[in-house]
Amino acid sequence: MIKIIRKRHFFRQHYNLILGLLWLSIGIAYYLVEGTKGFNILSVFNLLIGLAYLAIHFYQRDRNQEFIAWNEEQVILSKLQLKPVTYSRTQISRITITNSYFILHTNSETPGETMELTGYSESDLDLLKSRFPNQKISA
């Protein structure tokens, strides 16, 4: 399966991990500064938020990239923080590639699935345009 991956900024791709570690460090620092003078609700709250962000990061780690993948039977579109959507070749009526967008039409009643093409390398875009010229695909 041929796959082109969109390059994303490091913070945008790993923001849940970064925020989780930040909240954990704030919670631990607050607990160390205040000492054991009883139950510190703020420290526990910060630790719980940090653990929640880390859990979200590890739960969604396979959704941290955007890509377009294809072979002869199917086309897979994956947007950031969403599950990849798979379309079989029989479902696709037309694929349109403009300078900024990849548009996959499934039937005449829906507007289609759209992927923005900014962030992909020029060689990836050339590969995509050579594989899917702007024409109707026969089912």
Coordinates of N, CA, C and O in Angstrom, one line a residue:
M1 N 0.8 -1.2 0.0 CA 0.0 0.0 0.0 C 0.9 1.2 0.0 O 1.8 1.3 0.8
I2 N 0.6 2.1 -0.9 CA 1.4 3.4 -1.0 C 0.7 4.4 0.0 O -0.5 4.5 0.0
K3 N 1.6 5.1 0.7 CA 1.1 6.0 1.8 C 1.9 7.3 1.7 O 3.1 7.2 1.8
I4 N 1.2 8.4 1.7 CA 1.9 9.7 1.9 C 1.4 10.3 3.2 O 0.3 10.3 3.5
I5 N 2.4 10.8 3.9 CA 2.1 11.4 5.3 C 2.4 12.9 5.3 O 3.4 13.3 4.8
R6 N 1.4 13.6 5.9 CA 1.5 15.0 6.1 C 2.5 15.3 7.2 O 2.3 14.8 8.3
K7 N 3.4 16.2 7.0 CA 4.3 16.6 8.1 C 3.6 17.7 8.9 O 3.1 18.7 8.4
R8 N 3.6 17.4 10.2 CA 3.0 18.3 11.2 C 4.0 18.9 12.1 O 5.1 18.3 12.4
H9 N 3.7 20.0 12.7 CA 4.6 20.6 13.7 C 4.6 19.7 15.0 O 3.6 19.0 15.3
F10 N 5.8 19.6 15.6 CA 5.9 18.6 16.7 C 4.9 18.9 17.8 O 4.3 17.9 18.4
F11 N 4.7 20.2 18.2 CA 3.7 20.4 19.3 C 2.3 20.0 18.9 O 1.6 19.5 19.7
R12 N 1.9 20.3 17.7 CA 0.6 19.9 17.3 C 0.4 18.4 17.3 O -0.7 17.9 17.6
Q13 N 1.4 17.7 16.9 CA 1.3 16.2 16.9 C 1.3 15.6 18.2 O 0.7 14.6 18.5
H14 N 2.0 16.2 19.2 CA 2.2 15.6 20.5 C 1.7 16.5 21.6 O 2.3 16.4 22.7
Y15 N 0.7 17.3 21.4 CA 0.3 18.3 22.4 C -0.3 17.6 23.7 O -0.1 18.1 24.8
N16 N -0.9 16.5 23.5 CA -1.5 15.8 24.7 C -0.3 15.3 25.6 O -0.4 15.3 26.8
L17 N 0.7 14.7 25.0 CA 1.9 14.3 25.8 C 2.5 15.4 26.5 O 2.9 15.3 27.7
I18 N 2.8 16.5 25.8 CA 3.4 17.7 26.4 C 2.6 18.3 27.5 O 3.1 18.6 28.6
L19 N 1.3 18.4 27.3 CA 0.4 19.0 28.4 C 0.3 18.1 29.5 O 0.3 18.5 30.7
G20 N 0.3 16.7 29.3 CA 0.2 15.8 30.4 C 1.4 15.8 31.3 O 1.3 15.8 32.5
L21 N 2.6 15.9 30.6 CA 3.8 16.0 31.4 C 3.9 17.3 32.2 O 4.4 17.4 33.3
L22 N 3.4 18.4 31.6 CA 3.4 19.7 32.2 C 2.5 19.7 33.4 O 2.9 20.1 34.5
W23 N 1.3 19.2 33.3 CA 0.4 19.1 34.5 C 0.9 18.2 35.6 O 0.8 18.5 36.7
L24 N 1.5 17.1 35.2 CA 2.1 16.2 36.2 C 3.2 16.9 36.9 O 3.3 16.8 38.2
S25 N 4.1 17.6 36.2 CA 5.2 18.3 36.9 C 4.7 19.4 37.8 O 5.2 19.6 38.9
I26 N 3.7 20.1 37.4 CA 3.1 21.1 38.2 C 2.5 20.5 39.5 O 2.6 21.0 40.6
G27 N 1.8 19.4 39.4 CA 1.2 18.7 40.5 C 2.2 18.2 41.5 O 2.1 18.4 42.7
I28 N 3.3 17.6 41.0 CA 4.4 17.1 41.8 C 5.1 18.3 42.5 O 5.4 18.2 43.7
A29 N 5.4 19.4 41.8 CA 6.0 20.5 42.3 C 5.2 21.2 43.4 O 5.7 21.5 44.5
Y30 N 3.9 21.3 43.2 CA 3.0 21.9 44.2 C 3.0 21.0 45.5 O 3.0 21.5 46.6
Y31 N 3.0 19.7 45.3 CA 3.0 18.8 46.4 C 4.3 18.9 47.2 O 4.3 18.9 48.5
L32 N 5.4 19.0 46.5 CA 6.7 19.1 47.2 C 6.9 20.4 47.9 O 7.5 20.5 49.0
V33 N 6.3 21.5 47.3 CA 6.5 22.8 48.0 C 5.6 22.9 49.2 O 6.0 23.4 50.3
E34 N 4.4 22.4 49.1 CA 3.4 22.5 50.2 C 3.7 21.5 51.3 O 3.4 21.6 52.5
G35 N 4.4 20.4 51.0 CA 4.7 19.3 51.9 C 3.5 18.5 52.3 O 2.5 18.4 51.5
T36 N 3.6 17.8 53.3 CA 2.5 16.9 53.7 C 1.7 17.5 54.8 O 1.5 16.9 55.9
K37 N 1.2 18.7 54.6 CA 0.3 19.4 55.6 C -1.1 19.0 55.5 O -2.0 19.7 55.9
G38 N -1.4 17.8 55.0 CA -2.8 17.4 54.9 C -3.1 17.1 53.4 O -2.2 17.0 52.6
F39 N -4.3 17.1 53.1 CA -4.8 16.7 51.8 C -4.8 18.0 50.9 O -5.4 19.0 51.2
N40 N -4.0 18.0 49.9 CA -3.8 19.1 48.9 C -4.7 18.8 47.7 O -4.3 18.1 46.8
I41 N -5.9 19.4 47.7 CA -6.8 19.1 46.5 C -6.2 19.7 45.2 O -6.4 19.1 44.2
L42 N -5.5 20.8 45.3 CA -4.9 21.3 44.0 C -3.8 20.4 43.4 O -3.8 20.2 42.2
S43 N -3.0 19.8 44.3 CA -2.0 18.9 43.8 C -2.6 17.7 43.2 O -2.2 17.2 42.1
V44 N -3.6 17.1 43.8 CA -4.3 15.9 43.3 C -5.0 16.3 42.0 O -5.0 15.5 41.1
F45 N -5.6 17.4 41.9 CA -6.3 17.9 40.7 C -5.3 18.0 39.6 O -5.6 17.5 38.5
N46 N -4.2 18.6 39.8 CA -3.2 18.7 38.7 C -2.6 17.4 38.3 O -2.4 17.1 37.1
L47 N -2.4 16.4 39.2 CA -2.0 15.1 38.9 C -3.0 14.4 38.1 O -2.7 13.7 37.1
L48 N -4.3 14.5 38.4 CA -5.3 13.8 37.7 C -5.5 14.4 36.2 O -5.7 13.6 35.3
I49 N -5.3 15.7 36.1 CA -5.4 16.3 34.8 C -4.2 15.8 33.9 O -4.3 15.4 32.7
G50 N -3.0 15.7 34.5 CA -1.8 15.2 33.8 C -2.0 13.7 33.4 O -1.7 13.4 32.3
L51 N -2.5 12.9 34.3 CA -2.8 11.5 33.9 C -3.8 11.4 32.8 O -3.7 10.5 32.0
A52 N -4.8 12.3 32.9 CA -5.9 12.2 31.8 C -5.3 12.6 30.5 O -5.6 11.9 29.5
Y53 N -4.4 13.6 30.4 CA -3.8 14.0 29.1 C -2.9 12.8 28.6 O -2.9 12.6 27.4
L54 N -2.2 12.2 29.5 CA -1.3 11.1 29.1 C -2.1 9.9 28.6 O -1.7 9.3 27.6
A55 N -3.2 9.6 29.3 CA -4.1 8.5 28.8 C -4.7 8.8 27.4 O -4.7 7.9 26.6
I56 N -5.1 10.1 27.2 CA -5.6 10.4 25.9 C -4.5 10.3 24.8 O -4.7 9.8 23.7
H57 N -3.3 10.7 25.2 CA -2.2 10.6 24.2 C -1.9 9.1 23.8 O -1.8 8.8 22.7
F58 N -1.8 8.3 24.8 CA -1.6 6.9 24.5 C -2.7 6.1 23.9 O -2.6 5.2 23.1
Y59 N -4.0 6.6 24.2 CA -5.1 6.0 23.6 C -5.2 6.4 22.1 O -5.6 5.6 21.2
Q60 N -4.8 7.6 21.7 CA -5.0 8.1 20.4 C -3.6 8.2 19.6 O -3.5 9.0 18.7
R61 N -2.6 7.5 20.1 CA -1.3 7.7 19.5 C -1.3 7.3 18.0 O -0.5 7.8 17.2
D62 N -2.2 6.4 17.6 CA -2.2 6.0 16.2 C -3.0 7.0 15.3 O -3.0 6.9 14.1
R63 N -3.6 8.0 15.9 CA -4.4 9.0 15.2 C -3.6 10.3 15.1 O -4.2 11.3 14.8
N64 N -2.3 10.3 15.5 CA -1.6 11.5 15.5 C -0.9 11.9 14.2 O 0.0 12.7 14.2
Q65 N -1.4 11.4 13.1 CA -0.8 11.7 11.8 C -1.9 11.8 10.8 O -3.0 11.1 10.9
E66 N -1.7 12.6 9.7 CA -2.6 12.7 8.6 C -2.0 12.0 7.4 O -0.8 12.3 7.2
F67 N -2.7 11.2 6.7 CA -2.1 10.5 5.5 C -3.2 10.2 4.5 O -4.4 10.1 4.8
I68 N -2.8 9.9 3.3 CA -3.6 9.3 2.2 C -2.8 8.1 1.8 O -1.7 8.1 1.5
A69 N -3.5 7.0 1.8 CA -3.0 5.7 1.4 C -3.9 5.0 0.4 O -5.1 5.2 0.4
W70 N -3.3 4.3 -0.5 CA -4.1 3.6 -1.5 C -3.4 2.4 -2.1 O -2.2 2.2 -2.0
N71 N -4.2 1.5 -2.6 CA -3.8 0.4 -3.4 C -4.8 0.2 -4.5 O -5.7 1.1 -4.7
E72 N -4.8 -0.9 -5.2 CA -5.8 -1.1 -6.3 C -7.2 -1.4 -5.8 O -8.1 -1.2 -6.5
E73 N -7.4 -1.8 -4.5 CA -8.7 -2.1 -4.0 C -9.4 -1.0 -3.2 O -10.6 -0.9 -3.1
Q74 N -8.5 -0.1 -2.6 CA -9.1 0.8 -1.6 C -8.3 2.1 -1.5 O -7.1 2.1 -1.9
V75 N -8.9 3.1 -0.9 CA -8.2 4.4 -0.6 C -8.5 4.7 0.8 O -9.7 4.6 1.3
I76 N -7.5 5.0 1.6 CA -7.7 5.3 3.0 C -7.3 6.8 3.3 O -6.2 7.2 2.9
L77 N -8.2 7.5 3.9 CA -8.0 8.9 4.3 C -8.0 9.0 5.8 O -8.9 8.5 6.5
S78 N -6.9 9.6 6.4 CA -6.8 9.8 7.8 C -6.6 11.2 8.2 O -5.6 11.8 7.7
K79 N -7.4 11.8 8.9 CA -7.3 13.2 9.4 C -6.8 13.2 10.8 O -7.0 12.2 11.6
L80 N -6.2 14.3 11.3 CA -5.6 14.4 12.6 C -6.7 14.1 13.7 O -7.8 14.7 13.6
Q81 N -6.4 13.2 14.6 CA -7.3 12.9 15.8 C -8.6 12.2 15.4 O -9.5 12.2 16.2
L82 N -8.7 11.7 14.2 CA -9.9 11.0 13.7 C -9.5 9.6 13.2 O -8.3 9.4 12.8
K83 N -10.4 8.6 13.3 CA -10.1 7.3 12.8 C -9.9 7.4 11.2 O -10.6 8.1 10.6
P84 N -9.1 6.6 10.7 CA -8.9 6.5 9.2 C -10.2 6.0 8.6 O -10.9 5.1 9.1
V85 N -10.6 6.6 7.5 CA -11.8 6.2 6.7 C -11.3 5.4 5.5 O -10.5 5.9 4.7
T86 N -11.9 4.2 5.3 CA -11.5 3.4 4.1 C -12.6 3.4 3.1 O -13.8 3.2 3.4
Y87 N -12.3 3.7 1.8 CA -13.2 3.6 0.7 C -12.8 2.6 -0.3 O -11.6 2.6 -0.7
S88 N -13.7 1.7 -0.6 CA -13.3 0.7 -1.7 C -13.4 1.4 -3.0 O -14.1 2.4 -3.2
R89 N -12.8 0.8 -4.0 CA -12.8 1.4 -5.3 C -14.2 1.4 -5.9 O -14.5 2.3 -6.8
T90 N -15.0 0.5 -5.5 CA -16.4 0.5 -6.1 C -17.2 1.6 -5.5 O -18.2 2.0 -6.1
Q91 N -16.9 2.1 -4.3 CA -17.6 3.3 -3.7 C -17.3 4.6 -4.3 O -18.0 5.5 -4.3
I92 N -16.1 4.7 -4.9 CA -15.6 6.0 -5.4 C -16.1 6.2 -6.8 O -15.9 5.4 -7.7
S93 N -16.7 7.4 -7.0 CA -17.1 7.8 -8.3 C -16.2 8.7 -9.0 O -16.0 8.6 -10.2
R94 N -15.5 9.5 -8.2 CA -14.5 10.5 -8.8 C -13.5 11.0 -7.8 O -13.9 11.1 -6.6
I95 N -12.3 11.2 -8.2 CA -11.3 11.9 -7.3 C -10.8 13.1 -8.0 O -10.4 13.1 -9.2
T96 N -10.9 14.2 -7.3 CA -10.4 15.5 -7.9 C -9.2 16.0 -7.1 O -9.3 16.0 -5.8
I97 N -8.2 16.4 -7.7 CA -7.0 17.0 -7.0 C -6.8 18.4 -7.6 O -6.6 18.6 -8.8
T98 N -6.9 19.4 -6.7 CA -6.6 20.7 -7.0 C -5.2 21.1 -6.4 O -4.5 20.2 -5.9
N99 N -4.8 22.4 -6.5 CA -3.6 22.8 -5.9 C -3.6 22.6 -4.4 O -2.5 22.5 -3.8
S100 N -4.7 22.8 -3.7 CA -4.8 22.8 -2.3 C -5.6 21.6 -1.7 O -5.5 21.4 -0.5
Y101 N -6.4 20.9 -2.5 CA -7.2 19.9 -1.9 C -7.3 18.6 -2.7 O -7.1 18.6 -3.9
F102 N -7.5 17.5 -2.0 CA -7.8 16.2 -2.5 C -9.2 15.9 -2.2 O -9.6 15.8 -1.0
I103 N -10.1 15.7 -3.2 CA -11.5 15.6 -3.0 C -11.9 14.2 -3.5 O -11.7 13.9 -4.7
L104 N -12.5 13.4 -2.7 CA -13.0 12.1 -3.0 C -14.5 12.1 -3.0 O -15.1 12.3 -2.0
H105 N -15.1 11.8 -4.2 CA -16.6 11.8 -4.3 C -17.0 10.4 -4.3 O -16.5 9.5 -5.1
T106 N -18.0 10.1 -3.4 CA -18.5 8.7 -3.4 C -19.8 8.6 -4.2 O -20.0 7.5 -4.8
N107 N -20.6 9.6 -4.3 CA -21.8 9.6 -5.2 C -22.2 11.0 -5.5 O -21.6 11.9 -5.0
S108 N -23.2 11.2 -6.3 CA -23.5 12.5 -6.8 C -24.2 13.3 -5.8 O -24.3 14.5 -5.9
E109 N -24.8 12.7 -4.7 CA -25.6 13.5 -3.7 C -24.7 14.1 -2.6 O -25.1 15.1 -2.0
T110 N -23.5 13.6 -2.3 CA -22.7 14.1 -1.3 C -21.6 14.9 -1.8 O -21.1 14.7 -3.0
P111 N -21.1 15.9 -1.1 CA -20.0 16.8 -1.6 C -18.7 16.0 -1.6 O -17.8 16.4 -2.4
G112 N -18.5 15.0 -0.9 CA -17.3 14.2 -0.9 C -16.4 14.5 0.3 O -16.7 15.3 1.1
E113 N -15.4 13.7 0.4 CA -14.4 13.8 1.5 C -13.3 14.7 1.0 O -12.7 14.4 0.0
T114 N -12.9 15.6 1.8 CA -11.8 16.6 1.4 C -10.6 16.5 2.3 O -10.8 16.5 3.6
M115 N -9.4 16.5 1.8 CA -8.2 16.5 2.5 C -7.4 17.7 2.0 O -7.2 17.9 0.8
E116 N -6.9 18.5 2.9 CA -6.0 19.6 2.5 C -4.6 19.1 2.2 O -4.1 18.2 2.9
L117 N -4.0 19.6 1.1 CA -2.8 19.1 0.6 C -1.6 19.9 1.1 O -0.4 19.6 0.8
T118 N -1.8 21.0 1.9 CA -0.6 21.7 2.4 C 0.1 20.9 3.5 O -0.6 20.2 4.3
G119 N 1.4 20.9 3.5 CA 2.2 20.1 4.4 C 2.7 18.8 3.8 O 3.6 18.2 4.4
Y120 N 2.3 18.4 2.7 CA 2.8 17.2 2.0 C 4.0 17.7 1.2 O 4.1 18.8 0.7
S121 N 5.0 16.8 1.0 CA 6.2 17.2 0.2 C 5.8 17.2 -1.3 O 4.8 16.6 -1.7
E122 N 6.6 17.8 -2.1 CA 6.4 17.9 -3.5 C 6.4 16.6 -4.2 O 5.7 16.3 -5.1
S123 N 7.4 15.7 -3.7 CA 7.4 14.4 -4.3 C 6.2 13.6 -4.0 O 5.7 12.8 -4.8
D124 N 5.7 13.7 -2.8 CA 4.4 13.0 -2.4 C 3.2 13.5 -3.3 O 2.4 12.7 -3.7
L125 N 3.2 14.8 -3.5 CA 2.1 15.4 -4.3 C 2.2 14.9 -5.8 O 1.2 14.7 -6.4
D126 N 3.4 14.9 -6.3 CA 3.6 14.4 -7.7 C 3.2 12.9 -7.8 O 2.6 12.5 -8.8
L127 N 3.5 12.1 -6.8 CA 3.1 10.7 -6.8 C 1.6 10.6 -6.7 O 1.0 9.8 -7.4
L128 N 0.9 11.4 -5.9 CA -0.5 11.4 -5.8 C -1.2 11.9 -7.1 O -2.1 11.2 -7.6
K129 N -0.7 12.9 -7.7 CA -1.2 13.4 -9.0 C -1.0 12.4 -10.1 O -1.8 12.4 -11.0
S130 N 0.1 11.7 -10.1 CA 0.3 10.7 -11.2 C -0.6 9.5 -11.0 O -1.0 8.9 -12.0
R131 N -0.9 9.2 -9.8 CA -1.8 8.0 -9.6 C -3.3 8.3 -9.8 O -4.0 7.5 -10.3
F132 N -3.7 9.5 -9.4 CA -5.1 9.9 -9.6 C -5.2 11.2 -10.4 O -5.3 12.3 -10.0
P133 N -5.2 11.0 -11.8 CA -5.4 12.2 -12.6 C -6.9 12.6 -12.5 O -7.7 11.8 -12.1
N134 N -7.2 13.9 -12.8 CA -8.5 14.4 -12.6 C -9.5 13.8 -13.7 O -9.7 14.4 -14.7
Q135 N -10.0 12.7 -13.4 CA -10.9 12.1 -14.3 C -11.9 11.1 -13.5 O -11.6 10.8 -12.4
K136 N -12.9 10.7 -14.2 CA -13.9 9.9 -13.5 C -13.3 8.4 -13.4 O -12.7 8.0 -14.4
I137 N -13.4 7.8 -12.3 CA -12.9 6.5 -12.1 C -14.0 5.5 -12.4 O -15.1 5.6 -11.8
S138 N -13.8 4.5 -13.2 CA -14.8 3.5 -13.5 C -14.9 2.5 -12.4 O -13.9 2.1 -11.8
A139 N -16.1 2.1 -12.0 CA -16.3 1.2 -10.9 C -16.1 -0.2 -11.3 O -16.2 -0.6 -12.4

